[in-house]
Coordinates of C-alpha atoms and ligand atoms in Angstrom, one line a residue:
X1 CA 177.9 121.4 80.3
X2 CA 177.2 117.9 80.8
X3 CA 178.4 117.9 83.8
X4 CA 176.1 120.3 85.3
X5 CA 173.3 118.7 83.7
X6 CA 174.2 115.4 85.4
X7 CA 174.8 117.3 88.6
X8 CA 171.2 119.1 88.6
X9 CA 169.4 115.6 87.3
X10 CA 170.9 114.1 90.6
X11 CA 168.4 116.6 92.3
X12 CA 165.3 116.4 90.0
X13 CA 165.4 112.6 90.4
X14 CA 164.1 113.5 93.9
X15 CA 160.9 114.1 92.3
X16 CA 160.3 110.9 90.8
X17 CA 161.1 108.7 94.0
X18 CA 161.6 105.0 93.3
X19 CA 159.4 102.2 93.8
X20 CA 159.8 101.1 97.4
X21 CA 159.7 104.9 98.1
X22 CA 156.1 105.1 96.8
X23 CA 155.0 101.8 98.4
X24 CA 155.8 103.2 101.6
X25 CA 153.9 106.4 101.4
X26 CA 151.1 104.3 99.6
X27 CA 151.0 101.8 102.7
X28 CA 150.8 105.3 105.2
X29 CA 148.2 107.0 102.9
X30 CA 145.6 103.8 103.0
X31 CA 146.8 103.3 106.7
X32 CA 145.6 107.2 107.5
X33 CA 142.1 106.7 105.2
X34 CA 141.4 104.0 106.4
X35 CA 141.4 104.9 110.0
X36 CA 139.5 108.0 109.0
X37 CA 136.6 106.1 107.2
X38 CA 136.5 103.3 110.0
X39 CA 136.5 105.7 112.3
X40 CA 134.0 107.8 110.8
X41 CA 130.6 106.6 113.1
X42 CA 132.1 107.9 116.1
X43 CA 133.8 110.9 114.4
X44 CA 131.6 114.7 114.9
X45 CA 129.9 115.9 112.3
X46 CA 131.3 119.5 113.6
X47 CA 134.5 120.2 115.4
X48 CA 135.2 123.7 117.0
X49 CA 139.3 123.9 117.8
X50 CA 140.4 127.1 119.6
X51 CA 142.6 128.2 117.1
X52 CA 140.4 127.3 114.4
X53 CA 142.9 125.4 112.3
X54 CA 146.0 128.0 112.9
X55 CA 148.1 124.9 113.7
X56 CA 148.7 124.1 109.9
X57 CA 150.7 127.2 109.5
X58 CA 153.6 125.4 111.1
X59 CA 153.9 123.3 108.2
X60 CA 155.0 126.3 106.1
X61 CA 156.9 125.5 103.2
X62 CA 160.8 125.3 103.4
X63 CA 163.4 123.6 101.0
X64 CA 164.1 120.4 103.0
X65 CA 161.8 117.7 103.0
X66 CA 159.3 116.6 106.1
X67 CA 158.5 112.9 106.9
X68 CA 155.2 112.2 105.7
X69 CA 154.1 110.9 109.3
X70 CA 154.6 114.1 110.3
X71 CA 152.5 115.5 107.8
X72 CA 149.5 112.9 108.0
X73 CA 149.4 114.1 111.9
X74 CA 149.2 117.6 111.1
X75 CA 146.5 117.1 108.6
X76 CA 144.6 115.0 110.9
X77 CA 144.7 117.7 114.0
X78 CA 144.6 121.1 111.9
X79 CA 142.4 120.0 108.8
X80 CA 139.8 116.5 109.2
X81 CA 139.5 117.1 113.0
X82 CA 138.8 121.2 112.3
X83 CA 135.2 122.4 111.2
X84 CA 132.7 120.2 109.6
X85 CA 133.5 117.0 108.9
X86 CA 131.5 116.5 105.4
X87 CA 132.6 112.6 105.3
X88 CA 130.2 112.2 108.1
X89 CA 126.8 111.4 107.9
X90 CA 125.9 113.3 111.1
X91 CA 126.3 116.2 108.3
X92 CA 123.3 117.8 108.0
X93 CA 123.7 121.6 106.8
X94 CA 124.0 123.3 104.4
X95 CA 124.1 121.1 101.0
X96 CA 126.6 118.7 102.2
X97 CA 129.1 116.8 99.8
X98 CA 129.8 113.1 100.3
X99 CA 132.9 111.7 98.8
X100 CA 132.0 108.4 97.4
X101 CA 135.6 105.8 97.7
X102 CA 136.1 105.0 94.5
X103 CA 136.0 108.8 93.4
X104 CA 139.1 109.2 95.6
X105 CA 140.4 106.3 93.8
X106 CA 139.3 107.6 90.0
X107 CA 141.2 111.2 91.2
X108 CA 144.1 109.1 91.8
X109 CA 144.0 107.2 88.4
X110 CA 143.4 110.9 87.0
X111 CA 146.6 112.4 88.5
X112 CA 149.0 109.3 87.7
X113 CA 148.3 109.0 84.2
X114 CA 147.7 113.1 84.0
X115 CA 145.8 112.4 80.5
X116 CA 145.1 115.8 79.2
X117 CA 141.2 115.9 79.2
X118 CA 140.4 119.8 77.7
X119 CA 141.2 118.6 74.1
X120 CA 140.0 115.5 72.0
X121 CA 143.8 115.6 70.2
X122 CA 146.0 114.7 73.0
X123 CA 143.3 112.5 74.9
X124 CA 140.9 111.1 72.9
X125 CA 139.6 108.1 75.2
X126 CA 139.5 111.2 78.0
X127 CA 137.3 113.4 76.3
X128 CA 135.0 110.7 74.9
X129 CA 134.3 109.4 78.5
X130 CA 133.6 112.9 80.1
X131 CA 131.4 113.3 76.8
X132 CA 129.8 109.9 77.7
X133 CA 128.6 111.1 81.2
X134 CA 127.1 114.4 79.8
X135 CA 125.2 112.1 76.9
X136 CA 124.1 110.1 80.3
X137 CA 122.6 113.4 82.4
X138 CA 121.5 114.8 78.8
X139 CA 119.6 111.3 78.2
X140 CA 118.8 111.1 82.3
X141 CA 117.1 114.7 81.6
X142 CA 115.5 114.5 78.6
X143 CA 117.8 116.6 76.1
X144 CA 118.0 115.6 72.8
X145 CA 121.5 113.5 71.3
X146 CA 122.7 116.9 69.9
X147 CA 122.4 118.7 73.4
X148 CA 126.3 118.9 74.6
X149 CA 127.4 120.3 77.8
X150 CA 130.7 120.0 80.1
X151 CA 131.7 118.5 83.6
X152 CA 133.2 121.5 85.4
X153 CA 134.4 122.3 89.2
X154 CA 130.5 123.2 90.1
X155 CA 126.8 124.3 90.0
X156 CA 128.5 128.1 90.2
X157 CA 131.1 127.6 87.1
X158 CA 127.6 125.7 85.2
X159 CA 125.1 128.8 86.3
X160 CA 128.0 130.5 84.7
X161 CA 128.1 128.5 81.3
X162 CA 124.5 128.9 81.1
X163 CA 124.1 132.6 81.7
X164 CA 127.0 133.5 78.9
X165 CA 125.3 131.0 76.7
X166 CA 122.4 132.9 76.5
X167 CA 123.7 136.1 76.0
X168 CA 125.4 134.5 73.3
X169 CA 122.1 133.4 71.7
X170 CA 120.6 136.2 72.1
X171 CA 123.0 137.8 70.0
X172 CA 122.4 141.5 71.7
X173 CA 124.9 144.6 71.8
X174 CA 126.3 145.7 75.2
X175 CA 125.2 149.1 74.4
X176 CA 121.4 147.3 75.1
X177 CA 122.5 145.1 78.2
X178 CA 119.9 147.4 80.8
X179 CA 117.5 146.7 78.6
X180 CA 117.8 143.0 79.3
X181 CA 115.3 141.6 81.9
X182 CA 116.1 138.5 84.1
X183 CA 113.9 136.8 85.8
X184 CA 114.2 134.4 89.4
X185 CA 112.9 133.8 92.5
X186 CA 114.4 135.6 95.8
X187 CA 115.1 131.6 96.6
X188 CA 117.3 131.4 93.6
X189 CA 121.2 130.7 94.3
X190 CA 123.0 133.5 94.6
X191 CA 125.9 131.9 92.2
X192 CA 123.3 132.9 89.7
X193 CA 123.4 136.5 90.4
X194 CA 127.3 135.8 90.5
X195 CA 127.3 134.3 87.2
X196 CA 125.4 137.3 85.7
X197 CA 127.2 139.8 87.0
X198 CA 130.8 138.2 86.1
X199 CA 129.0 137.6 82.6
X200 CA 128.8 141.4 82.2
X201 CA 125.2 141.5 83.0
X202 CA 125.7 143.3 85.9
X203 CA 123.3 146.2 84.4
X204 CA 120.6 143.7 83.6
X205 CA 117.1 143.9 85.5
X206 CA 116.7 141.5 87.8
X207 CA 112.9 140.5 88.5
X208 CA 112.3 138.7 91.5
X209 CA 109.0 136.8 90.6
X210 CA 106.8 136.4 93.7
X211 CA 106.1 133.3 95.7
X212 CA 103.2 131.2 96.4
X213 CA 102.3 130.4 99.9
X214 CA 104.2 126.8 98.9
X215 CA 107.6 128.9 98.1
X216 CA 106.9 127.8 94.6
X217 CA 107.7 130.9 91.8
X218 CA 103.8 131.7 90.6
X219 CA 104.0 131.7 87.1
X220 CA 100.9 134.1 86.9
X221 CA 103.2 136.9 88.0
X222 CA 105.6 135.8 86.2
X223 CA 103.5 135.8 82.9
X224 CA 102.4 139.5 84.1
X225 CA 105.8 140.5 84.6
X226 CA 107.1 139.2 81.5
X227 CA 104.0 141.3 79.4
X228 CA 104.7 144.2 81.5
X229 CA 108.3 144.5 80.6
X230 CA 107.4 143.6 76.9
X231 CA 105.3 146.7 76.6
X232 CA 107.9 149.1 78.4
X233 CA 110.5 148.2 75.6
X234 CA 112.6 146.1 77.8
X235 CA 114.4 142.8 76.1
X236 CA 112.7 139.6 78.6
X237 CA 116.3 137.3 78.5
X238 CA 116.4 134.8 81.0
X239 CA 113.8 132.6 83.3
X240 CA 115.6 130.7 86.3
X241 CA 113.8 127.5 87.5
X242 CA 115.0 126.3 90.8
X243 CA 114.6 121.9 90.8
X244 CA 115.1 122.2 94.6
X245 CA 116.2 125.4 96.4
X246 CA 118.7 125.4 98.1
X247 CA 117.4 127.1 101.1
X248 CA 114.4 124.4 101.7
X249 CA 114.4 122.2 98.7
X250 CA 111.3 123.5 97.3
X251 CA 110.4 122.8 93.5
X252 CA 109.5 125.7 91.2
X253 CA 106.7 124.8 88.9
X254 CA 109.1 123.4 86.5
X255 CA 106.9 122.8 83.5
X256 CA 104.5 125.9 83.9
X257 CA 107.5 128.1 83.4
X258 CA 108.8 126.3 80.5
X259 CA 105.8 126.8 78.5
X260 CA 105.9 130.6 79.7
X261 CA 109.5 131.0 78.8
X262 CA 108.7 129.5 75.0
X263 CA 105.6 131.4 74.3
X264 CA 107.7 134.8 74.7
X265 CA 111.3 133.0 73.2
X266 CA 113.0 133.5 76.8
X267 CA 115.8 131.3 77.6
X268 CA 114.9 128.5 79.9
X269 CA 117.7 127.7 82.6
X270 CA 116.9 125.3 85.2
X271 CA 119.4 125.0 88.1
X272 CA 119.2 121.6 89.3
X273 CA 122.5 121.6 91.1
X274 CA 120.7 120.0 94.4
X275 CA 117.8 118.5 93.1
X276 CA 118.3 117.0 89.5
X277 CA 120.1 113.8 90.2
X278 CA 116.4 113.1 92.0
X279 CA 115.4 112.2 88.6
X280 CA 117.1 109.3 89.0
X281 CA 113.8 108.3 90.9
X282 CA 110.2 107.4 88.7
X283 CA 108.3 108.5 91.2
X284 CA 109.6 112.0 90.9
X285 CA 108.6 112.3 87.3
X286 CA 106.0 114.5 87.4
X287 CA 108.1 116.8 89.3
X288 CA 110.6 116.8 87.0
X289 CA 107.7 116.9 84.4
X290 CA 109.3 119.8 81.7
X291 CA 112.8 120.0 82.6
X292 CA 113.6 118.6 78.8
X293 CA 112.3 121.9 77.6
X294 CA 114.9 124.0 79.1
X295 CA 117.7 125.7 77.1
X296 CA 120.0 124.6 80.2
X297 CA 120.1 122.9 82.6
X298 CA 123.1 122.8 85.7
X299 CA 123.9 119.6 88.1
X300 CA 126.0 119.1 90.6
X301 CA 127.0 115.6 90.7
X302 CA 129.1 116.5 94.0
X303 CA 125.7 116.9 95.6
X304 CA 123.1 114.3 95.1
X305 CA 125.2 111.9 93.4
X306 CA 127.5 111.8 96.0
X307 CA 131.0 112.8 94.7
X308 CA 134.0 114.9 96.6
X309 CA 133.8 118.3 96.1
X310 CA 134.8 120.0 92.6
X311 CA 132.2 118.3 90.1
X312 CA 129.4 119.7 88.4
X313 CA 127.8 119.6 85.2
X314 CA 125.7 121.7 82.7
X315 CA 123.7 120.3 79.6
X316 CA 123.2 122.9 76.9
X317 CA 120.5 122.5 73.9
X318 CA 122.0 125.4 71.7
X319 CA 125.6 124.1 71.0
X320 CA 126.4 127.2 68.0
X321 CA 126.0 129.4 71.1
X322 CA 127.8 127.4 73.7
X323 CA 130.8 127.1 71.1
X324 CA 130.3 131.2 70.3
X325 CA 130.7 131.8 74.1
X326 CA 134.1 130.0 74.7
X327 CA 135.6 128.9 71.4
X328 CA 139.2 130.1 71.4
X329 CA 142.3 129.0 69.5
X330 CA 145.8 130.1 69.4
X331 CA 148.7 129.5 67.7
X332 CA 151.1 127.1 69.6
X333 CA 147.3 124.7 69.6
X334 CA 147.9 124.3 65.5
X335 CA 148.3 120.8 65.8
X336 CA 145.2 120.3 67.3
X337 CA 142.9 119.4 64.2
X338 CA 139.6 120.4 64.8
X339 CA 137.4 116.9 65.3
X340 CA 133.6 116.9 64.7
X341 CA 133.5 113.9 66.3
X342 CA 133.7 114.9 69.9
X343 CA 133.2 118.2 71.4
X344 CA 136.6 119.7 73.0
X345 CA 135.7 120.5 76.5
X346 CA 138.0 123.5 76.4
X347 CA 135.7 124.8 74.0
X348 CA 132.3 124.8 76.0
X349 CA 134.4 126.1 78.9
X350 CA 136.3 129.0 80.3
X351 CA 139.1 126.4 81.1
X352 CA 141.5 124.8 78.8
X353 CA 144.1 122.6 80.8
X354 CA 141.7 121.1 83.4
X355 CA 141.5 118.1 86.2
X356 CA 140.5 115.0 84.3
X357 CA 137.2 114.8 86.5
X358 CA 135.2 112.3 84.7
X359 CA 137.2 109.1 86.6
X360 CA 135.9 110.1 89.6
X361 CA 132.6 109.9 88.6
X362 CA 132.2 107.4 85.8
X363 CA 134.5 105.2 88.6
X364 CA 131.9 104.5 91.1
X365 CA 129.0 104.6 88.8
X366 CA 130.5 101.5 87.0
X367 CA 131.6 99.7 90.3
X368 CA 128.1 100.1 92.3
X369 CA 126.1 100.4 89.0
X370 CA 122.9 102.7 89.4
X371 CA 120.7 100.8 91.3
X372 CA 122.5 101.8 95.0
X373 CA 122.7 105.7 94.0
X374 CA 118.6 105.1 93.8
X375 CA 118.6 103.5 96.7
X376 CA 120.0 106.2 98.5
X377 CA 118.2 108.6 97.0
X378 CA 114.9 107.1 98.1
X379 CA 116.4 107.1 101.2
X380 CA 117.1 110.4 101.5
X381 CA 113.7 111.4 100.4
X382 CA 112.1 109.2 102.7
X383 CA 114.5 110.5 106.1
X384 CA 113.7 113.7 105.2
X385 CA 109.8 113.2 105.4
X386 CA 110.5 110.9 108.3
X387 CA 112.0 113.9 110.5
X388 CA 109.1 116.3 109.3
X389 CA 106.9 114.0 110.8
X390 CA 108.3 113.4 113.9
X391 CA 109.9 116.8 114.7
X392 CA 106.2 117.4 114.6
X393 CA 105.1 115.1 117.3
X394 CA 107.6 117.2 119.3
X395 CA 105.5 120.0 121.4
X396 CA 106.4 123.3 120.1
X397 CA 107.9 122.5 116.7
X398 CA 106.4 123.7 113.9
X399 CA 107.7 122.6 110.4
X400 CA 107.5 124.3 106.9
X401 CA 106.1 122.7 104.1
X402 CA 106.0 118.8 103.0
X403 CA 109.6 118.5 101.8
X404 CA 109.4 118.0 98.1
X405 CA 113.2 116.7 98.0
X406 CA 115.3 116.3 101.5
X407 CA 115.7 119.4 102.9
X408 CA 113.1 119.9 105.7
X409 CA 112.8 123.3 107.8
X410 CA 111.4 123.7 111.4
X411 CA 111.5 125.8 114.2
X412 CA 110.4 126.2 118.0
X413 CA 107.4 128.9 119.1
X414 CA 108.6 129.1 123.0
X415 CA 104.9 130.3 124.9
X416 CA 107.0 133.4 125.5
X417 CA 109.9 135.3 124.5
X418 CA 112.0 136.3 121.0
X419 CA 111.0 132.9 118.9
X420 CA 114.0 134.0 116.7
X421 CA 116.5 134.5 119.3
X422 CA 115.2 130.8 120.8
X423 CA 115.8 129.2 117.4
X424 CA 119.4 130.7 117.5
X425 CA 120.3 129.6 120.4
X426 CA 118.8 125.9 120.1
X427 CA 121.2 125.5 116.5
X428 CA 124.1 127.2 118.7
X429 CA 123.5 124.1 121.1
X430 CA 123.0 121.3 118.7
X431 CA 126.5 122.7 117.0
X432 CA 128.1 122.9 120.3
X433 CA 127.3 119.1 120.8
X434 CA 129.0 118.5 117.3
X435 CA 127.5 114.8 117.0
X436 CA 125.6 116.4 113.9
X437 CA 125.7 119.4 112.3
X438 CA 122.6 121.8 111.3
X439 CA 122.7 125.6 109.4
X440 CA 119.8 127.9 109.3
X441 CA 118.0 129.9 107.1
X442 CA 115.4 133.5 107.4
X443 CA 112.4 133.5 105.5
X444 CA 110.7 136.7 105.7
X445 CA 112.3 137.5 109.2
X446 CA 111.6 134.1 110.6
X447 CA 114.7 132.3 111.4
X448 CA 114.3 128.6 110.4
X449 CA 116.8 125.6 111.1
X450 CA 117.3 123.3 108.0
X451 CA 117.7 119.6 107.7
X452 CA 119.3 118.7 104.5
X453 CA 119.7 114.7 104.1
X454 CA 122.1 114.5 101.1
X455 CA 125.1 112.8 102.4
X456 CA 125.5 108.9 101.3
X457 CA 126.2 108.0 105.0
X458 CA 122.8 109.7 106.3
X459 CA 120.9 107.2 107.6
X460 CA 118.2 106.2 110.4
X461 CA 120.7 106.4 113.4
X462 CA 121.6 109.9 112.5
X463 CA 118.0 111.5 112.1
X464 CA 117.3 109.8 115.3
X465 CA 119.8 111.1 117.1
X466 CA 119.2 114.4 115.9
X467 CA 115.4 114.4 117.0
X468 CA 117.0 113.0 120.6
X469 CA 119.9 116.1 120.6
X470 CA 117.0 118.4 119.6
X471 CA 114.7 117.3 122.6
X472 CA 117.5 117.3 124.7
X473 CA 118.5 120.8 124.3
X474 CA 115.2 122.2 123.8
X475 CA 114.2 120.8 127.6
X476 CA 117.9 122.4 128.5
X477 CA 116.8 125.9 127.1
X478 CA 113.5 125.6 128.3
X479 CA 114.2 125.2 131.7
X480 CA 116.4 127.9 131.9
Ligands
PLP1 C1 124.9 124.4 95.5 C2 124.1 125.2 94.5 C3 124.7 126.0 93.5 C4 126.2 126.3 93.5 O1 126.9 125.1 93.2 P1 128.4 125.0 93.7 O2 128.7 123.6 93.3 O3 128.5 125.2 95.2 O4 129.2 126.0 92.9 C5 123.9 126.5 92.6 N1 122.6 126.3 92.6 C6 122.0 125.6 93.6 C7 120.5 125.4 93.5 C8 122.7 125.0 94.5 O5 122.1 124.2 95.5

């Protein structure tokens, strides 16, 4: 017996190499990021390979080891040098991500030390800095100290919190779940209509409030709808606020709906996964102007404040129905005395054993302190308006509205010929180039092409060199 014990622990030792082991692949990690990052301002912001990444599936898993080299070179060619490059600041589509340093470093610290962050028992310090952030966006937001919330992979898994949350509250019987009325904007996320249908809402009316000419939700309609649906017998349940679309970044009248949404007792759930961390800003405030009134509200910290992908946030008000949504025991958990003191995030959440994903936020907040994240903020804001402006000056660009956060939308009306199919091909082209990447959107049956300016490494350069790729192959197509 003890033999084989010895025998097999021989081979298990191969996962926990020694010392200089680890220094090497340490010194061949930082050597790999390193050249990525410094070589990131001539890197594309798109890259189109032939066989679209296919090259990976030679590294197919087999029982012998592989030399990391050989791994760092397949991972460079198949995976960072394959589709968009969201490290780069050239990225402009979309909602890009970012991927501050020190996040990579805090997901690091999280993996090593593995601390157990779902429950306050076996990692108290874990759980009462992941509870320290969400007092920070509860504070940032206006929530009261008794608003909790919970850090999870994103704005889809938050809209998802929110939604079962309120049905929670609300305290109704699935036999009456048609009855229930829902209420967003056709610019709303679809992760919302996700998180409703996998919240077993799926039967639920879904009104889609009308827009103003500004793509703002009108609450007048809304107020109509609401009465309307009142006097038919149907249960009004839910009012989604947008704080920045994601389609063009527009603003839905924020605190017009949340006096709406308390006159009739409807639960108030603004998604601010792009635009929330904007509040960061005082000169945004009246904007922003109501969103303490909400019942919820979601945030994606891997958006605007500039984190790898996988972190998001919601901020809850009614706690009793955030616990009744998710609170679960079981037997082997027994030890795990239940502590008032900090809320478990396994119990706000439909995880229980989860990444410890505070460090990679609470990491670079602490090393750069606020002030730089408002910085580049402003920034953003202010590139965003820049472009507007001078895609403008541009002869047959037209734009859509002011941008209230950083997405901007524009378009080119050729003096003849299919406007859409124009549009299509001028993002095709700018793609092709790959020096920066751009996505589209319809509105109405107008194709658009969007600028979003969310990435920390979006700067000056890049917005000019967009404008002088978008002139370029606009005169290209033109003289076709
Ligand atoms: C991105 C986004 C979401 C979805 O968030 P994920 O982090 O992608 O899951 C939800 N709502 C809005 C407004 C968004 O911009």
């Amino acid at each position: 017996m003890i033999d084989k014990i010895k025998e097999q622990e021989e081979i298990s030792l191969l996962l926990d190499p020694p010392h200089e082991q680890r220094e090497e692949w340490n010194h061949e990690i930082l050597a790999h990021t390193a050249h990525f990052l410094n070589s990131l301002e001539k890197a594309n912001a798109y890259y189109q390979n032939e066989d679209k990444g296919a090259g990976i599936l030679n590294y197919n898993l087999s029982d012998e080891p592989a030399r990391l080299s050989d791994l760092l070179s397949g991972l460079k060619s198949h995976i960072e040098e394959d589709g968009i490059n969201p490290a780069s600041g050239g990225h402009m589509g979309y909602i890009p991500g970012g991927g501050l340093y020190p996040s990579a470093l805090g997901d690091y610290l999280a993996a090593i030390s593995n601390k157990y962050a779902g429950l306050f028992f076996p990692a108290p310090g874990a759980v009462r800095l992941e509870n320290m952030l969400l007092r920070w966006m509860s504070k940032l937001m206006g929530f009261p100290e008794s608003a909790t919330g919970n850090l999870t992979s994103g704005g889809s898994i938050s809209n998802l919190i929110a939604v079962v949350t309120a049905r929670e509250a609300l305290d109704v019987r699935a036999a009456d779940f048609h009855r229930l009325v829902i209420y967003l904007s056709d610019q709303a996320h679809h992760s919302l209509q996700k998180a409703i249908r996998i919240a077993g809402l799926g039967e639920a009316q879904l009104r889609y409030v009308q827009l103003d000419e500004e793509l703002r939700m009108d609450n007048e309609v809304l107020r109509a709808s609401i009465k309307k649906d009142q006097d038919a017998g149907l249960i009004p349940f839910f009012v989604n606020a947008s704080m920045g679309t994601t389609n063009t970044g527009t603003i839905d009248p924020i605190n017009d709906l949340a006096t709406i949404a308390a006159e009739y007792s409807i639960w108030y759930h603004v998604d601010a996964a792009y635009g929330g961390f904007f509040k960061l800003l005082p000169e945004l405030e009246k904007e922003f102007n109501g969103i303490e009134k909400a019942d919820s509200i979601t945030l994606d910290p891997h958006k605007c404040l500039f984190l790898p992908f996988g972190t998001g946030a919601v901020l809850i008000k009614n706690k009793k129905a955030l616990y009744k949504a998710h609170q679960y025991t079981a037997d082997y958990l027994q030890d795990l005395i239940d502590v008032e003191e900090e809320v478990n995030p396994a119990d706000v959440s439909p995880e229980l054993t989860k990444h410890f994903r505070g460090l990679r936020m609470w990491l670079p907040l602490k090393l750069f302190g606020i002030k730089p994240f408002r910085g580049a903020l402003r920034e953003k804001l202010l590139l965003a308006q820049y472009f507007h402006q001078e895609i403008q000056k541009v002869p047959g660009f037209v734009v859509g509205p002011n941008p209230d956060l950083s997405v901007a939308i524009f378009r080119y009306v050729p003096k003849s010929g299919d406007a859409n199919a124009f549009n299509e091909k001028l993002i095709k082209a700018i793609q092709d180039d790959g020096r920066v990447f751009l996505s589209s959107t319809t509105l109405e049956g107008v194709f658009w092409i969007r600028v979003a300016v969310v990435i920390f490494r979006t700067h000056l350069n890049h917005v000019d060199l967009l404008l002088e790729i978008i002139k370029r192959e606009t005169i290209e197509l033109t003289s076709v």
